[in-house]
Amino acid sequence: MKFSYKILLCSIITMAAAFGIGGYFFVNDVFRASLEREIGQALDDSSILKFAFETAALNIPSKYDVLQNSVIEEIGSNLENRGQGAGRLLRLSDEDRKVLYASEGFVEDTVLLADIEEQTQAYQIIHPDRRYYIQTGIQVNALDRVLYLETMRDVTEVYAERTRGFAVYRGLTLLILVCSSVVMYLFSQWLTKPIRLLTQAAKRMTAGDYGCRADQISTDEMGQLTMDFNHMAQVVEENIRKLEEEVRAREDFIAAFSHELKTPLTAVIGYADLLRSRKLDDEKHFLSANYIYTEGKRLETMSLRLLDIIVTKRYQHEPQMVDAAVLFDYLEDLYRERDGVSVQIRYASGRILAEENLLKSVLLNLTDNAVKASEPGSEVIVLGEKRKDGYYFSVKDHGVGIPPEECRKITEAFYMVDKSRSRSHNGAGLGLALCVEILKLHGSTLEIESTPGEGSCFGFLIPWELQSFMEAGER
Ligand code: ADP
């Protein structure tokens, strides 16, 4: 059952119960008050009749010693038809409670008669022939006789009024229920609208529309729920986008990897086939074997770099304080001069929180790239400087430079600006990808500035403290 229908049903049940119970008590209360009033009047009438009877008995001529039964009947008949309330019903009985006189239509019931006592008035409600009466009884002392006077007051109308009251109330309750059901239905629809909007948004998201958000139409708890839902949807959308990007990057990586693998393998297979199928002269034999060797070497370099990247990604980082001199001396030993390019190393002394071997690998890659990009006779400058927030490394060359649109891509695995130039240097476009992974571990990023034809500058900052290190890494 829909939530809005549940709200509607609960309200109808509550209202029906409230009106039903309230109406019952109200009508009954009115009825009881009316009945009590009637009982009071019936008892008053009975007292008045008693005095009237006693007065009439006193006026009987004194020739009678005792009040004769015939006189009693006569007085009874007179009282029945005389004065206000003529046509009243009464019954007179003697000392033995034997009926002496009874109006026509008076009940034959003698239960009350048996209960009448001296000085007290008795009454009961009787229900003969679908009518209701208040029957009263009182003792009458006339001359030397003790008589019993009973009256009957018709209260059928009071009961009929109660029945009518219940009927009116039932009708009224039904009408109110119908009207309020319509109002409650609209109300429940309005109350549950945020839920419907949320359900629609959830369905659209399930169908793949991750950008869909639910409209917030209130500021109450429902509005808060909508806000939370939208926030959750945003997080889910971002995560899905990240996952999709990751999957795309992986696919690109596999495609580039297969491509990079295919080129050297084709050369190796081709030259190997040539060597085994024909007898070549010494020079061609050497050239073919050399191709197989160099391409094999390239494959080896590529697989080692790939392994480095994978290992670095899963690496449990344990940084230690490393002396800047250790890093730069190592670089100086390797690159004093390479391929006619002079490598100038200048650094400020200091201690850096880093993994020594990983940082050496980054500096080596950047210096190697700078040397490869430079013409013989030019200069590569490797700098180490202390900054407020960390130790800054930079490698600057005056080589070929990188076009601006390529700068973003060169850190992707297998990306090479000039493929033939890179391959001729045994490159596979993996060096910078490895640098980025290592710098990520150190909470750092690679900054690239380059102008085609003028040169490039690659730099990165290693934060001083482990705390900022980790925070930067999380970013
Ligand atoms: P590779 O192993 O091929 O050198 P890298 O990932 O280290 O791969 O470099 C990616 C590409 O970026 C290189 O192929 C090269 O074209 C370009 N590159 C890197 N460093 C420089 C630089 N200092 N000057 C010009 N181009 C560079």
Short mmCIF file of N, CA, C and O in Angstrom, two decimals, residues 53 56-57 60-76 92-95 100-101 142-147:
data_model
loop_
_atom_site.label_atom_id
_atom_site.label_comp_id
_atom_site.label_asym_id
_atom_site.label_seq_id
_atom_site.Cartn_x
_atom_site.Cartn_y
_atom_site.Cartn_z
N PHE A 53 -54.73 14.16 46.52
CA PHE A 53 -55.56 13.04 46.99
C PHE A 53 -55.89 13.22 48.47
O PHE A 53 -57.04 13.09 48.90
N ALA A 56 -58.37 15.96 48.96
CA ALA A 56 -59.71 15.53 48.53
C ALA A 56 -60.32 14.61 49.57
O ALA A 56 -61.52 14.70 49.88
N ALA A 57 -59.49 13.75 50.16
CA ALA A 57 -60.00 12.80 51.17
C ALA A 57 -60.48 13.54 52.41
O ALA A 57 -61.49 13.16 53.03
N ILE A 60 -64.05 14.94 52.26
CA ILE A 60 -65.16 13.99 52.21
C ILE A 60 -66.03 14.23 53.45
O ILE A 60 -65.50 14.39 54.55
N PRO A 61 -67.37 14.24 53.30
CA PRO A 61 -68.23 14.48 54.49
C PRO A 61 -67.91 13.51 55.61
O PRO A 61 -67.59 12.34 55.37
N SER A 62 -68.01 13.99 56.84
CA SER A 62 -67.55 13.21 57.99
C SER A 62 -68.48 12.08 58.38
O SER A 62 -68.20 11.34 59.31
N LYS A 63 -69.55 11.91 57.61
CA LYS A 63 -70.45 10.81 57.96
C LYS A 63 -69.77 9.46 57.77
O LYS A 63 -70.16 8.47 58.37
N TYR A 64 -68.70 9.48 56.87
CA TYR A 64 -67.97 8.21 56.69
C TYR A 64 -66.84 8.14 57.70
O TYR A 64 -66.04 9.05 57.80
N ASP A 65 -66.81 7.05 58.43
CA ASP A 65 -65.71 6.86 59.40
C ASP A 65 -64.41 6.56 58.68
O ASP A 65 -63.34 7.02 59.02
N VAL A 66 -64.58 5.69 57.75
CA VAL A 66 -63.39 5.29 56.99
C VAL A 66 -63.60 5.65 55.54
O VAL A 66 -64.73 5.83 55.08
N LEU A 67 -62.48 5.74 54.85
CA LEU A 67 -62.52 6.08 53.42
C LEU A 67 -62.95 4.85 52.64
O LEU A 67 -62.26 3.82 52.67
N GLN A 68 -64.10 4.97 52.02
CA GLN A 68 -64.63 3.82 51.27
C GLN A 68 -63.85 3.64 49.97
O GLN A 68 -63.35 4.59 49.39
N ASN A 69 -63.80 2.37 49.51
CA ASN A 69 -63.12 2.07 48.24
C ASN A 69 -63.75 2.84 47.08
O ASN A 69 -63.05 3.31 46.20
N SER A 70 -65.10 2.98 47.16
CA SER A 70 -65.77 3.67 46.06
C SER A 70 -65.35 5.13 46.01
O SER A 70 -65.19 5.72 44.94
N VAL A 71 -65.13 5.73 47.19
CA VAL A 71 -64.69 7.13 47.25
C VAL A 71 -63.27 7.26 46.67
O VAL A 71 -62.94 8.19 45.93
N ILE A 72 -62.48 6.28 47.03
CA ILE A 72 -61.10 6.29 46.51
C ILE A 72 -61.13 6.26 44.99
O ILE A 72 -60.41 7.01 44.31
N GLU A 73 -61.98 5.41 44.45
CA GLU A 73 -62.08 5.30 42.98
C GLU A 73 -62.52 6.64 42.40
O GLU A 73 -62.00 7.11 41.39
N GLU A 74 -63.50 7.25 43.11
CA GLU A 74 -64.03 8.52 42.62
C GLU A 74 -62.92 9.59 42.62
O GLU A 74 -62.74 10.33 41.63
N ILE A 75 -62.20 9.68 43.74
CA ILE A 75 -61.11 10.69 43.81
C ILE A 75 -60.07 10.40 42.71
O ILE A 75 -59.58 11.29 42.01
N GLY A 76 -59.77 9.11 42.55
CA GLY A 76 -58.78 8.70 41.51
C GLY A 76 -59.24 9.16 40.16
O GLY A 76 -58.46 9.73 39.37
N LEU A 92 -54.38 3.40 41.99
CA LEU A 92 -54.48 3.49 43.45
C LEU A 92 -54.67 2.08 44.00
O LEU A 92 -55.45 1.30 43.47
N SER A 93 -53.90 1.79 45.05
CA SER A 93 -54.01 0.44 45.63
C SER A 93 -54.21 0.58 47.12
O SER A 93 -53.81 1.60 47.73
N ASP A 94 -54.78 -0.45 47.73
CA ASP A 94 -55.07 -0.37 49.17
C ASP A 94 -53.90 -0.87 50.00
O ASP A 94 -52.80 -1.12 49.46
N GLU A 95 -54.13 -1.03 51.32
CA GLU A 95 -53.08 -1.43 52.24
C GLU A 95 -52.43 -2.75 51.86
O GLU A 95 -51.23 -2.98 52.08
N LEU A 100 -57.17 -0.66 43.50
CA LEU A 100 -58.55 -0.20 43.69
C LEU A 100 -59.03 0.55 42.46
O LEU A 100 -60.16 0.45 42.05
N TYR A 101 -58.10 1.33 41.93
CA TYR A 101 -58.47 2.10 40.74
C TYR A 101 -57.24 2.19 39.82
O TYR A 101 -56.12 2.42 40.28
N ALA A 142 -54.59 8.76 53.86
CA ALA A 142 -55.85 9.51 53.81
C ALA A 142 -56.78 8.99 54.89
O ALA A 142 -57.08 7.78 54.91
N LEU A 143 -57.18 9.91 55.78
CA LEU A 143 -57.96 9.53 56.97
C LEU A 143 -57.22 8.40 57.67
O LEU A 143 -56.05 8.53 57.98
N ASP A 144 -57.84 7.31 57.85
CA ASP A 144 -57.17 6.22 58.57
C ASP A 144 -56.66 5.15 57.64
O ASP A 144 -56.30 4.07 58.05
N ARG A 145 -56.60 5.51 56.39
CA ARG A 145 -56.16 4.47 55.44
C ARG A 145 -54.76 4.76 54.88
O ARG A 145 -54.37 5.91 54.72
N VAL A 146 -54.07 3.67 54.58
CA VAL A 146 -52.74 3.79 53.93
C VAL A 146 -52.89 3.24 52.52
O VAL A 146 -53.17 2.05 52.34
N LEU A 147 -52.75 4.14 51.55
CA LEU A 147 -52.93 3.74 50.15
C LEU A 147 -51.62 3.93 49.38
O LEU A 147 -50.68 4.56 49.86
#
